[in-house]
Amino acid sequence: MKTAFSGIQPTAIPTIGNYLGALRNWVALSKTHRCVYSVVDMHAITVRQDPENLRKRVREVYALILACEPDPENTVLYVQSHVAAHAELSWILSNYTMFGELNRMTQFKDKSAKHADNINAGLFTYPVLQAADILLYDADVVPIGEDQKQHLELARDIALRFNGIYGNVFVVPEPMIPKTGARIMSLLDPARKMDKSDPNPGGYISMLDSRDAVITKCRRAVTDSGSDVRYDPVEKPGVSNLMTIYAICTGKTLEETESDFAGSGYGAFKTAVGEAADALLDPIRRRAQTLIQSPTHLDRLMAREAERAHAVADPVLRRVREVIGLLPRK
Ligand code: TYM
C-alpha cells in the first residue's frame, strides 16, 4: 500500500473550500492508501493564537475530520505537536533549505502583508516544517488544494537535495490536486480564494455553518452581470465558482449544471447551490457536533493516534540522524 500524508491548520473551522479541495480526497485515498493526516497546530502558531481558542479549535477540527469518515482501518489522525519528531526534522531540514527558496514562497509574502506587525522567523520557515511533516511518513502522495502546490514543490526539492547527498533516505512525494475544486473562491470576492480566516464570514461557508447560514451566504454571493448560468471563470468568476461548488456537491458535471439552470436566472440557482452545499455538509456537521460534545473521548483518541504516528515517524527520523552523523540516542 502506498502512503498518503496531509495536514490542515486549526486556525479556524474548515470551509467547504477545504473540503472540496482537500478533505474529500483525504477520505477517497483512505480506501486505497495507508493515510496519515494531521491537525497541524505548530503551523497555526506562526500567527498569534489565543491559547484557549487554539485548544478548542484543535478538538473541533479533529472532530470534523473524523466526521468526514476516512476509513479508520487505513488512517492515522493525530495532532502535529503530539509527535516531537516534526520539530526535530524541521530543524535538520532547515540546514538543507536555501534562504532564497523560502523568500520566493507566495504564502509567506501574503501572510507577511496580512500580519505586518508579526513577520516572525516561524512564518518564514513554515514550508520547512511542512516538508518535515510529509517526509517523516515516507509519503508517496499529498492530497492538497492548489494553494499548497508551491510548498509541495519545495518539499520535493528538499527531499531530492538531501537524497543527492546521502542516498535514498526520503520518498519523494507527489501532489494530488483535484481537477475541479482545487481553488474555491470567496463568495464575496471571486478574485480571492475562500479562506477560513477571512474576517468577513460572508465570504466562506464554514463546515459547521447552519443550514440557514449556508443558504443565506450563497444567496448573497457576488455574481456577475448578465443572468445566464454559464461556466466561464474569466468572464463570470462568481457564477463559475458557485457552479463548481454545486457540481461537486451534487456529483453533476459542469455541463449538466449549465443545462439544469438554463433560463432560470441567478436567484433560483444560488438557492440551489446553498441547498446542495447544505445536503453535503449536513451529515458531517451532525457527526462532528456529537464528537465535539465528548472532549475526553477526543483526547483519548488523540493520545492513541499520536503513538501510532510516532511509530511511523521515529524510524525515519533515526535514518536521517544516522546519515548526517548525529550519535544515536540511547
Ligand atoms: P490549510 O489549513 O490552509 O488548508 C487545508 C487544505 O485545504 C486546501 N484549501 C483549499 N482548497 C480549495 N479551495 C480553497 N479555497 C482552499 N483553501 C484551502 C489547502 O490547499 C489544503 O490542502 N500548509 C497547509 C497545511 C499543512 C500541510 C502539511 C498540507 C501543513 N503541513 C503537509 C499538506 C502536507 C495549510 O495551511 O493548509
mmCIF file of C-alpha atoms and ligand atoms in Angstrom:
data_model
loop_
_atom_site.group_PDB
_atom_site.id
_atom_site.type_symbol
_atom_site.label_atom_id
_atom_site.label_comp_id
_atom_site.label_asym_id
_atom_site.label_seq_id
_atom_site.Cartn_x
_atom_site.Cartn_y
_atom_site.Cartn_z
ATOM 1 C CA MET A 1 0.000 0.000 0.000
ATOM 2 C CA LYS A 2 1.249 3.470 -0.830
ATOM 3 C CA THR A 3 1.194 6.199 1.795
ATOM 4 C CA ALA A 4 -0.704 9.500 1.749
ATOM 5 C CA PHE A 5 0.021 12.385 4.102
ATOM 6 C CA SER A 6 -1.752 15.696 4.535
ATOM 7 C CA GLY A 7 -2.427 18.375 7.122
ATOM 8 C CA ILE A 8 -4.839 21.151 7.954
ATOM 9 C CA GLN A 9 -4.301 24.194 10.171
ATOM 10 C CA PRO A 10 -6.602 24.615 13.176
ATOM 11 C CA THR A 11 -6.724 28.391 12.801
ATOM 12 C CA ALA A 12 -10.488 28.360 12.198
ATOM 13 C CA ILE A 13 -13.281 25.924 11.364
ATOM 14 C CA PRO A 14 -12.540 24.452 7.909
ATOM 15 C CA THR A 15 -14.590 25.739 4.980
ATOM 16 C CA ILE A 16 -16.300 23.998 2.115
ATOM 17 C CA GLY A 17 -13.188 25.064 0.130
ATOM 18 C CA ASN A 18 -11.004 22.940 2.418
ATOM 19 C CA TYR A 19 -13.436 20.077 1.967
ATOM 20 C CA LEU A 20 -13.761 20.246 -1.817
ATOM 21 C CA GLY A 21 -10.077 20.998 -2.400
ATOM 22 C CA ALA A 22 -8.558 18.558 0.070
ATOM 23 C CA LEU A 23 -10.587 16.728 2.714
ATOM 24 C CA ARG A 24 -12.776 14.814 0.276
ATOM 25 C CA ASN A 25 -9.597 13.414 -1.291
ATOM 26 C CA TRP A 26 -8.291 12.528 2.175
ATOM 27 C CA VAL A 27 -11.366 10.349 2.516
ATOM 28 C CA ALA A 28 -11.129 8.900 -1.007
ATOM 29 C CA LEU A 29 -7.471 7.971 -0.548
ATOM 30 C CA SER A 30 -8.196 6.197 2.740
ATOM 31 C CA LYS A 31 -9.852 3.401 0.743
ATOM 32 C CA THR A 32 -6.671 2.578 -1.166
ATOM 33 C CA HIS A 33 -3.741 4.050 0.782
ATOM 34 C CA ARG A 34 -2.197 3.977 4.189
ATOM 35 C CA CYS A 35 -3.107 7.513 5.290
ATOM 36 C CA VAL A 36 -1.538 9.789 7.848
ATOM 37 C CA TYR A 37 -3.447 13.017 8.497
ATOM 38 C CA SER A 38 -2.585 15.748 10.918
ATOM 39 C CA VAL A 39 -4.117 18.772 12.605
ATOM 40 C CA VAL A 40 -1.068 20.986 12.273
ATOM 41 C CA ASP A 41 -1.151 23.115 15.403
ATOM 42 C CA MET A 42 2.543 24.028 15.187
ATOM 43 C CA HIS A 43 1.891 25.620 11.811
ATOM 44 C CA ALA A 44 -1.008 27.562 13.331
ATOM 45 C CA ILE A 45 1.198 29.314 15.905
ATOM 46 C CA THR A 46 3.113 31.171 13.173
ATOM 47 C CA VAL A 47 0.197 33.584 13.535
ATOM 48 C CA ARG A 48 -0.629 34.702 17.090
ATOM 49 C CA GLN A 49 -3.342 32.460 18.615
ATOM 50 C CA ASP A 50 -5.412 32.839 21.735
ATOM 51 C CA PRO A 51 -4.398 29.736 23.810
ATOM 52 C CA GLU A 52 -7.924 28.806 24.926
ATOM 53 C CA ASN A 53 -9.260 29.230 21.442
ATOM 54 C CA LEU A 54 -6.452 27.163 19.950
ATOM 55 C CA ARG A 55 -7.197 24.225 22.286
ATOM 56 C CA LYS A 56 -10.870 24.408 21.344
ATOM 57 C CA ARG A 57 -10.174 24.624 17.616
ATOM 58 C CA VAL A 58 -7.790 21.684 17.591
ATOM 59 C CA ARG A 59 -10.510 19.462 19.065
ATOM 60 C CA GLU A 60 -13.133 20.851 16.676
ATOM 61 C CA VAL A 61 -11.007 20.384 13.584
ATOM 62 C CA TYR A 62 -10.013 16.903 14.739
ATOM 63 C CA ALA A 63 -13.707 16.051 15.246
ATOM 64 C CA LEU A 64 -14.608 17.445 11.827
ATOM 65 C CA ILE A 65 -12.047 15.289 10.071
ATOM 66 C CA LEU A 66 -13.297 12.201 11.918
ATOM 67 C CA ALA A 67 -16.825 13.204 10.894
ATOM 68 C CA CYS A 68 -15.767 13.126 7.222
ATOM 69 C CA GLU A 69 -15.226 9.401 7.869
ATOM 70 C CA PRO A 70 -11.867 8.457 6.422
ATOM 71 C CA ASP A 71 -11.560 4.654 6.583
ATOM 72 C CA PRO A 72 -10.365 4.021 10.175
ATOM 73 C CA GLU A 73 -8.565 0.804 9.117
ATOM 74 C CA ASN A 74 -6.106 2.750 6.988
ATOM 75 C CA THR A 75 -5.992 6.144 8.687
ATOM 76 C CA VAL A 76 -3.876 7.636 11.437
ATOM 77 C CA LEU A 77 -5.239 11.033 12.510
ATOM 78 C CA TYR A 78 -3.138 12.908 15.054
ATOM 79 C CA VAL A 79 -2.195 16.338 16.353
ATOM 80 C CA GLN A 80 1.142 17.531 14.978
ATOM 81 C CA SER A 81 2.629 18.846 18.243
ATOM 82 C CA HIS A 82 1.998 15.459 19.904
ATOM 83 C CA VAL A 83 4.770 13.984 17.765
ATOM 84 C CA ALA A 84 8.032 15.759 18.602
ATOM 85 C CA ALA A 85 9.801 14.353 15.537
ATOM 86 C CA HIS A 86 8.241 17.116 13.390
ATOM 87 C CA ALA A 87 10.124 19.871 15.190
ATOM 88 C CA GLU A 88 13.353 17.902 15.173
ATOM 89 C CA LEU A 89 13.268 17.018 11.477
ATOM 90 C CA SER A 90 12.228 20.569 10.649
ATOM 91 C CA TRP A 91 15.402 21.903 12.279
ATOM 92 C CA ILE A 92 17.526 19.372 10.433
ATOM 93 C CA LEU A 93 15.908 20.159 7.079
ATOM 94 C CA SER A 94 16.293 23.894 7.573
ATOM 95 C CA ASN A 95 20.000 23.291 7.018
ATOM 96 C CA TYR A 96 19.189 21.896 3.584
ATOM 97 C CA THR A 97 16.826 24.688 2.554
ATOM 98 C CA MET A 98 18.046 27.902 0.994
ATOM 99 C CA PHE A 99 17.035 31.370 2.135
ATOM 100 C CA GLY A 100 16.240 32.263 -1.479
ATOM 101 C CA GLU A 101 13.835 29.328 -1.788
ATOM 102 C CA LEU A 102 11.857 30.386 1.275
ATOM 103 C CA ASN A 103 11.918 34.002 0.161
ATOM 104 C CA ARG A 104 10.067 33.035 -3.027
ATOM 105 C CA MET A 105 7.097 31.443 -1.250
ATOM 106 C CA THR A 106 3.908 33.311 -2.111
ATOM 107 C CA GLN A 107 2.162 32.273 1.130
ATOM 108 C CA PHE A 108 4.971 33.922 3.112
ATOM 109 C CA LYS A 109 4.533 37.110 1.098
ATOM 110 C CA ASP A 110 0.744 37.056 1.557
ATOM 111 C CA LYS A 111 0.913 36.341 5.269
ATOM 112 C CA SER A 112 3.637 38.935 5.843
ATOM 113 C CA ALA A 113 1.413 41.520 4.219
ATOM 114 C CA LYS A 114 -1.549 40.420 6.377
ATOM 115 C CA HIS A 115 0.407 40.265 9.640
ATOM 116 C CA ALA A 116 2.858 43.099 9.088
ATOM 117 C CA ASP A 117 3.336 43.534 12.851
ATOM 118 C CA ASN A 118 4.461 39.922 13.333
ATOM 119 C CA ILE A 119 6.670 38.750 10.446
ATOM 120 C CA ASN A 120 8.406 36.141 12.586
ATOM 121 C CA ALA A 121 11.013 33.537 11.656
ATOM 122 C CA GLY A 122 8.438 30.731 12.033
ATOM 123 C CA LEU A 123 6.311 32.274 9.319
ATOM 124 C CA PHE A 124 9.386 32.286 7.079
ATOM 125 C CA THR A 125 10.485 28.697 7.804
ATOM 126 C CA TYR A 126 6.905 27.352 7.779
ATOM 127 C CA PRO A 127 7.453 25.424 4.497
ATOM 128 C CA VAL A 128 10.413 23.560 6.069
ATOM 129 C CA LEU A 129 8.120 22.270 8.817
ATOM 130 C CA GLN A 130 5.638 21.286 6.130
ATOM 131 C CA ALA A 131 8.379 19.375 4.269
ATOM 132 C CA ALA A 132 9.282 17.627 7.542
ATOM 133 C CA ASP A 133 5.617 16.643 8.051
ATOM 134 C CA ILE A 134 5.470 14.960 4.683
ATOM 135 C CA LEU A 135 8.930 13.377 4.584
ATOM 136 C CA LEU A 136 8.633 11.903 8.113
ATOM 137 C CA TYR A 137 5.943 9.494 6.936
ATOM 138 C CA ASP A 138 7.537 8.361 3.651
ATOM 139 C CA ALA A 139 4.501 9.839 1.891
ATOM 140 C CA ASP A 140 4.052 8.945 -1.776
ATOM 141 C CA VAL A 141 1.118 11.287 -2.311
ATOM 142 C CA VAL A 142 -0.107 14.504 -0.695
ATOM 143 C CA PRO A 143 -3.763 15.485 -1.261
ATOM 144 C CA ILE A 144 -3.939 19.311 -1.275
ATOM 145 C CA GLY A 145 -5.669 22.275 -2.870
ATOM 146 C CA GLU A 146 -3.883 24.394 -5.441
ATOM 147 C CA ASP A 147 -2.594 26.977 -2.956
ATOM 148 C CA GLN A 148 -0.262 24.365 -1.390
ATOM 149 C CA LYS A 149 1.382 23.352 -4.674
ATOM 150 C CA GLN A 150 4.405 25.617 -4.207
ATOM 151 C CA HIS A 151 5.061 24.234 -0.708
ATOM 152 C CA LEU A 152 4.852 20.697 -2.038
ATOM 153 C CA GLU A 153 7.341 21.505 -4.793
ATOM 154 C CA LEU A 154 9.731 22.831 -2.166
ATOM 155 C CA ALA A 155 9.304 19.646 -0.105
ATOM 156 C CA ARG A 156 10.225 17.643 -3.203
ATOM 157 C CA ASP A 157 13.278 19.841 -3.850
ATOM 158 C CA ILE A 158 14.452 19.408 -0.253
ATOM 159 C CA ALA A 159 13.984 15.618 -0.458
ATOM 160 C CA LEU A 160 15.856 15.417 -3.759
ATOM 161 C CA ARG A 161 18.703 17.581 -2.470
ATOM 162 C CA PHE A 162 19.021 15.501 0.694
ATOM 163 C CA ASN A 163 18.885 12.228 -1.262
ATOM 164 C CA GLY A 164 21.508 13.627 -3.641
ATOM 165 C CA ILE A 165 23.917 13.951 -0.713
ATOM 166 C CA TYR A 166 23.067 10.877 1.392
ATOM 167 C CA GLY A 167 21.403 8.346 -0.937
ATOM 168 C CA ASN A 168 17.731 7.431 -0.976
ATOM 169 C CA VAL A 169 16.748 8.491 2.514
ATOM 170 C CA PHE A 170 13.406 10.127 1.651
ATOM 171 C CA VAL A 171 10.486 9.135 -0.535
ATOM 172 C CA VAL A 172 9.899 12.000 -2.981
ATOM 173 C CA PRO A 173 6.189 12.896 -2.661
ATOM 174 C CA GLU A 174 3.717 13.702 -5.453
ATOM 175 C CA PRO A 175 0.926 16.252 -5.034
ATOM 176 C CA MET A 176 -2.688 15.189 -5.598
ATOM 177 C CA ILE A 177 -4.690 18.238 -6.655
ATOM 178 C CA PRO A 178 -8.277 17.711 -7.817
ATOM 179 C CA LYS A 179 -9.289 18.715 -11.374
ATOM 180 C CA THR A 180 -12.359 20.544 -10.065
ATOM 181 C CA GLY A 181 -12.483 22.294 -6.706
ATOM 182 C CA ALA A 182 -8.740 22.843 -6.246
ATOM 183 C CA ARG A 183 -9.359 26.548 -5.699
ATOM 184 C CA ILE A 184 -12.776 27.504 -4.373
ATOM 185 C CA MET A 185 -13.121 31.282 -4.359
ATOM 186 C CA SER A 186 -14.571 33.692 -1.797
ATOM 187 C CA LEU A 187 -18.334 34.131 -2.112
ATOM 188 C CA LEU A 188 -17.933 37.899 -1.774
ATOM 189 C CA ASP A 189 -14.824 38.368 -3.903
ATOM 190 C CA PRO A 190 -14.348 35.692 -6.548
ATOM 191 C CA ALA A 191 -10.854 37.036 -7.287
ATOM 192 C CA ARG A 192 -9.637 35.741 -3.888
ATOM 193 C CA LYS A 193 -9.623 32.157 -2.639
ATOM 194 C CA MET A 194 -12.118 31.135 0.014
ATOM 195 C CA ASP A 195 -10.234 31.416 3.301
ATOM 196 C CA LYS A 196 -11.271 30.093 6.734
ATOM 197 C CA SER A 197 -9.548 33.107 8.319
ATOM 198 C CA ASP A 198 -11.411 35.694 6.225
ATOM 199 C CA PRO A 199 -12.535 38.433 8.665
ATOM 200 C CA ASN A 200 -15.886 38.564 6.835
ATOM 201 C CA PRO A 201 -17.730 35.245 7.395
ATOM 202 C CA GLY A 202 -19.952 36.033 4.399
ATOM 203 C CA GLY A 203 -17.002 35.111 2.179
ATOM 204 C CA TYR A 204 -16.901 31.464 3.191
ATOM 205 C CA ILE A 205 -19.130 28.530 4.070
ATOM 206 C CA SER A 206 -17.824 27.020 7.296
ATOM 207 C CA MET A 207 -18.301 23.259 7.616
ATOM 208 C CA LEU A 208 -20.188 23.918 10.857
ATOM 209 C CA ASP A 209 -22.460 26.669 9.487
ATOM 210 C CA SER A 210 -26.187 26.039 9.998
ATOM 211 C CA ARG A 211 -28.423 25.255 7.012
ATOM 212 C CA ASP A 212 -29.822 28.783 7.169
ATOM 213 C CA ALA A 213 -26.373 30.345 7.188
ATOM 214 C CA VAL A 214 -25.232 28.213 4.234
ATOM 215 C CA ILE A 215 -28.251 29.164 2.158
ATOM 216 C CA THR A 216 -28.170 32.862 3.093
ATOM 217 C CA LYS A 217 -24.453 33.108 2.275
ATOM 218 C CA CYS A 218 -24.998 31.509 -1.136
ATOM 219 C CA ARG A 219 -27.905 33.829 -1.887
ATOM 220 C CA ARG A 220 -25.726 36.824 -1.022
ATOM 221 C CA ALA A 221 -22.782 35.551 -3.075
ATOM 222 C CA VAL A 222 -21.436 38.043 -5.578
ATOM 223 C CA THR A 223 -22.422 37.075 -9.109
ATOM 224 C CA ASP A 224 -21.631 38.661 -12.416
ATOM 225 C CA SER A 225 -23.530 40.881 -14.805
ATOM 226 C CA GLY A 226 -25.999 39.093 -17.067
ATOM 227 C CA SER A 227 -28.290 36.319 -15.922
ATOM 228 C CA ASP A 228 -27.177 33.113 -17.613
ATOM 229 C CA VAL A 229 -25.635 30.307 -15.593
ATOM 230 C CA ARG A 230 -22.594 29.581 -17.740
ATOM 231 C CA TYR A 231 -19.135 28.287 -16.791
ATOM 232 C CA ASP A 232 -16.588 30.936 -17.704
ATOM 233 C CA PRO A 233 -14.071 31.608 -14.904
ATOM 234 C CA VAL A 234 -12.652 34.686 -16.685
ATOM 235 C CA GLU A 235 -15.870 36.498 -17.655
ATOM 236 C CA LYS A 236 -18.072 35.033 -14.908
ATOM 237 C CA PRO A 237 -15.856 34.158 -11.938
ATOM 238 C CA GLY A 238 -18.646 34.410 -9.340
ATOM 239 C CA VAL A 239 -21.111 32.190 -11.201
ATOM 240 C CA SER A 240 -18.366 29.743 -12.210
ATOM 241 C CA ASN A 241 -17.291 29.362 -8.580
ATOM 242 C CA LEU A 242 -20.862 28.633 -7.483
ATOM 243 C CA MET A 243 -21.231 26.177 -10.380
ATOM 244 C CA THR A 244 -18.118 24.357 -9.229
ATOM 245 C CA ILE A 245 -19.495 24.064 -5.696
ATOM 246 C CA TYR A 246 -22.867 22.878 -6.993
ATOM 247 C CA ALA A 247 -21.365 20.363 -9.417
ATOM 248 C CA ILE A 248 -19.140 18.686 -6.833
ATOM 249 C CA CYS A 249 -21.812 18.684 -4.115
ATOM 250 C CA THR A 250 -24.368 17.037 -6.411
ATOM 251 C CA GLY A 251 -21.951 14.847 -8.383
ATOM 252 C CA LYS A 252 -23.036 16.511 -11.634
ATOM 253 C CA THR A 253 -20.814 17.771 -14.435
ATOM 254 C CA LEU A 254 -20.496 21.487 -15.218
ATOM 255 C CA GLU A 255 -22.423 20.885 -18.474
ATOM 256 C CA GLU A 256 -25.285 19.242 -16.583
ATOM 257 C CA THR A 257 -25.233 22.147 -14.138
ATOM 258 C CA GLU A 258 -25.474 24.615 -17.022
ATOM 259 C CA SER A 259 -28.445 22.837 -18.548
ATOM 260 C CA ASP A 260 -30.187 22.396 -15.142
ATOM 261 C CA PHE A 261 -30.322 26.179 -14.782
ATOM 262 C CA ALA A 262 -30.788 27.256 -18.399
ATOM 263 C CA GLY A 263 -33.107 30.274 -18.308
ATOM 264 C CA SER A 264 -33.758 30.095 -14.563
ATOM 265 C CA GLY A 265 -31.827 33.240 -13.507
ATOM 266 C CA TYR A 266 -29.368 33.707 -10.664
ATOM 267 C CA GLY A 267 -31.862 33.704 -7.771
ATOM 268 C CA ALA A 268 -33.059 30.112 -8.133
ATOM 269 C CA PHE A 269 -29.543 28.978 -8.990
ATOM 270 C CA LYS A 270 -27.999 30.477 -5.843
ATOM 271 C CA THR A 271 -30.661 28.914 -3.624
ATOM 272 C CA ALA A 272 -29.994 25.544 -5.253
ATOM 273 C CA VAL A 273 -26.252 25.922 -4.628
ATOM 274 C CA GLY A 274 -26.966 26.609 -0.946
ATOM 275 C CA GLU A 275 -29.214 23.563 -0.707
ATOM 276 C CA ALA A 276 -26.679 21.324 -2.417
ATOM 277 C CA ALA A 277 -23.892 22.540 -0.116
ATOM 278 C CA ASP A 278 -26.089 22.007 2.922
ATOM 279 C CA ALA A 279 -27.054 18.487 1.815
ATOM 280 C CA LEU A 280 -23.370 17.589 1.534
ATOM 281 C CA LEU A 281 -22.361 19.182 4.838
ATOM 282 C CA ASP A 282 -25.361 18.210 6.977
ATOM 283 C CA PRO A 283 -24.363 14.626 7.912
ATOM 284 C CA ILE A 284 -20.740 15.680 8.522
ATOM 285 C CA ARG A 285 -21.855 18.584 10.716
ATOM 286 C CA ARG A 286 -24.148 16.338 12.773
ATOM 287 C CA ARG A 287 -21.447 13.744 13.399
ATOM 288 C CA ALA A 288 -18.915 16.471 14.221
ATOM 289 C CA GLN A 289 -21.273 18.156 16.715
ATOM 290 C CA THR A 290 -21.731 14.865 18.569
ATOM 291 C CA LEU A 291 -17.980 14.294 18.733
ATOM 292 C CA ILE A 292 -17.319 17.861 19.901
ATOM 293 C CA GLN A 293 -19.607 17.163 22.881
ATOM 294 C CA SER A 294 -17.137 14.477 24.067
ATOM 295 C CA PRO A 295 -13.745 16.166 24.561
ATOM 296 C CA THR A 296 -12.435 13.369 26.801
ATOM 297 C CA HIS A 297 -13.183 10.803 24.100
ATOM 298 C CA LEU A 298 -11.383 13.007 21.557
ATOM 299 C CA ASP A 299 -8.390 13.463 23.856
ATOM 300 C CA ARG A 300 -8.125 9.709 24.357
ATOM 301 C CA LEU A 301 -8.232 9.116 20.611
ATOM 302 C CA MET A 302 -5.589 11.795 20.023
ATOM 303 C CA ALA A 303 -3.256 10.167 22.542
ATOM 304 C CA ARG A 304 -3.582 6.774 20.887
ATOM 305 C CA GLU A 305 -3.167 8.190 17.403
ATOM 306 C CA ALA A 306 -0.083 10.187 18.406
ATOM 307 C CA GLU A 307 1.555 6.916 19.398
ATOM 308 C CA ARG A 308 0.669 5.337 16.085
ATOM 309 C CA ALA A 309 2.065 8.359 14.226
ATOM 310 C CA HIS A 310 5.225 8.331 16.331
ATOM 311 C CA ALA A 311 5.746 4.649 15.459
ATOM 312 C CA VAL A 312 5.843 5.553 11.754
ATOM 313 C CA ALA A 313 7.890 8.746 12.104
ATOM 314 C CA ASP A 314 10.540 7.565 14.547
ATOM 315 C CA PRO A 315 12.363 5.099 12.254
ATOM 316 C CA VAL A 316 12.508 7.760 9.530
ATOM 317 C CA LEU A 317 13.977 10.302 11.940
ATOM 318 C CA ARG A 318 16.557 7.749 13.106
ATOM 319 C CA ARG A 319 17.518 7.088 9.488
ATOM 320 C CA VAL A 320 18.062 10.832 8.962
ATOM 321 C CA ARG A 321 20.024 11.314 12.199
ATOM 322 C CA GLU A 322 22.302 8.460 11.287
ATOM 323 C CA VAL A 323 23.146 9.525 7.729
ATOM 324 C CA ILE A 324 24.027 13.065 8.764
ATOM 325 C CA GLY A 325 26.249 11.838 11.604
ATOM 326 C CA LEU A 326 24.308 12.522 14.806
ATOM 327 C CA LEU A 327 25.149 9.955 17.508
ATOM 328 C CA PRO A 328 22.228 7.629 18.303
ATOM 329 C CA ARG A 329 20.169 8.385 21.448
ATOM 330 C CA LYS A 330 20.488 5.598 23.949
HETATM 331 P P1 TYM B 1 -4.816 24.915 5.128
HETATM 332 O O1 TYM B 1 -5.143 24.606 6.558
HETATM 333 O O2 TYM B 1 -4.805 26.335 4.710
HETATM 334 O O3 TYM B 1 -5.829 24.149 4.177
HETATM 335 C C1 TYM B 1 -6.065 22.759 4.268
HETATM 336 C C2 TYM B 1 -6.248 22.180 2.881
HETATM 337 O O4 TYM B 1 -7.336 22.839 2.195
HETATM 338 C C3 TYM B 1 -6.892 23.336 0.929
HETATM 339 N N1 TYM B 1 -7.602 24.594 0.654
HETATM 340 C C4 TYM B 1 -8.405 24.818 -0.394
HETATM 341 N N2 TYM B 1 -8.769 24.040 -1.419
HETATM 342 C C5 TYM B 1 -9.624 24.566 -2.333
HETATM 343 N N3 TYM B 1 -10.126 25.822 -2.263
HETATM 344 C C6 TYM B 1 -9.784 26.647 -1.240
HETATM 345 N N4 TYM B 1 -10.278 27.876 -1.169
HETATM 346 C C7 TYM B 1 -8.887 26.148 -0.245
HETATM 347 N N5 TYM B 1 -8.355 26.673 0.883
HETATM 348 C C8 TYM B 1 -7.573 25.723 1.416
HETATM 349 C C9 TYM B 1 -5.401 23.556 1.101
HETATM 350 O O5 TYM B 1 -4.743 23.551 -0.139
HETATM 351 C C10 TYM B 1 -5.006 22.391 1.989
HETATM 352 O O6 TYM B 1 -4.788 21.236 1.219
HETATM 353 N N6 TYM B 1 0.194 24.483 4.906
HETATM 354 C C11 TYM B 1 -1.076 23.743 4.880
HETATM 355 C C12 TYM B 1 -1.181 22.699 5.991
HETATM 356 C C13 TYM B 1 -0.092 21.685 6.001
HETATM 357 C C14 TYM B 1 0.090 20.619 5.098
HETATM 358 C C15 TYM B 1 1.243 19.910 5.558
HETATM 359 C C16 TYM B 1 -0.591 20.193 3.953
HETATM 360 C C17 TYM B 1 0.906 21.625 6.933
HETATM 361 N N7 TYM B 1 1.703 20.550 6.662
HETATM 362 C C18 TYM B 1 1.715 18.791 4.876
HETATM 363 C C19 TYM B 1 -0.111 19.064 3.292
HETATM 364 C C20 TYM B 1 1.035 18.382 3.750
HETATM 365 C C21 TYM B 1 -2.215 24.730 5.063
HETATM 366 O O7 TYM B 1 -2.043 25.826 5.527
HETATM 367 O O8 TYM B 1 -3.454 24.216 4.730
#
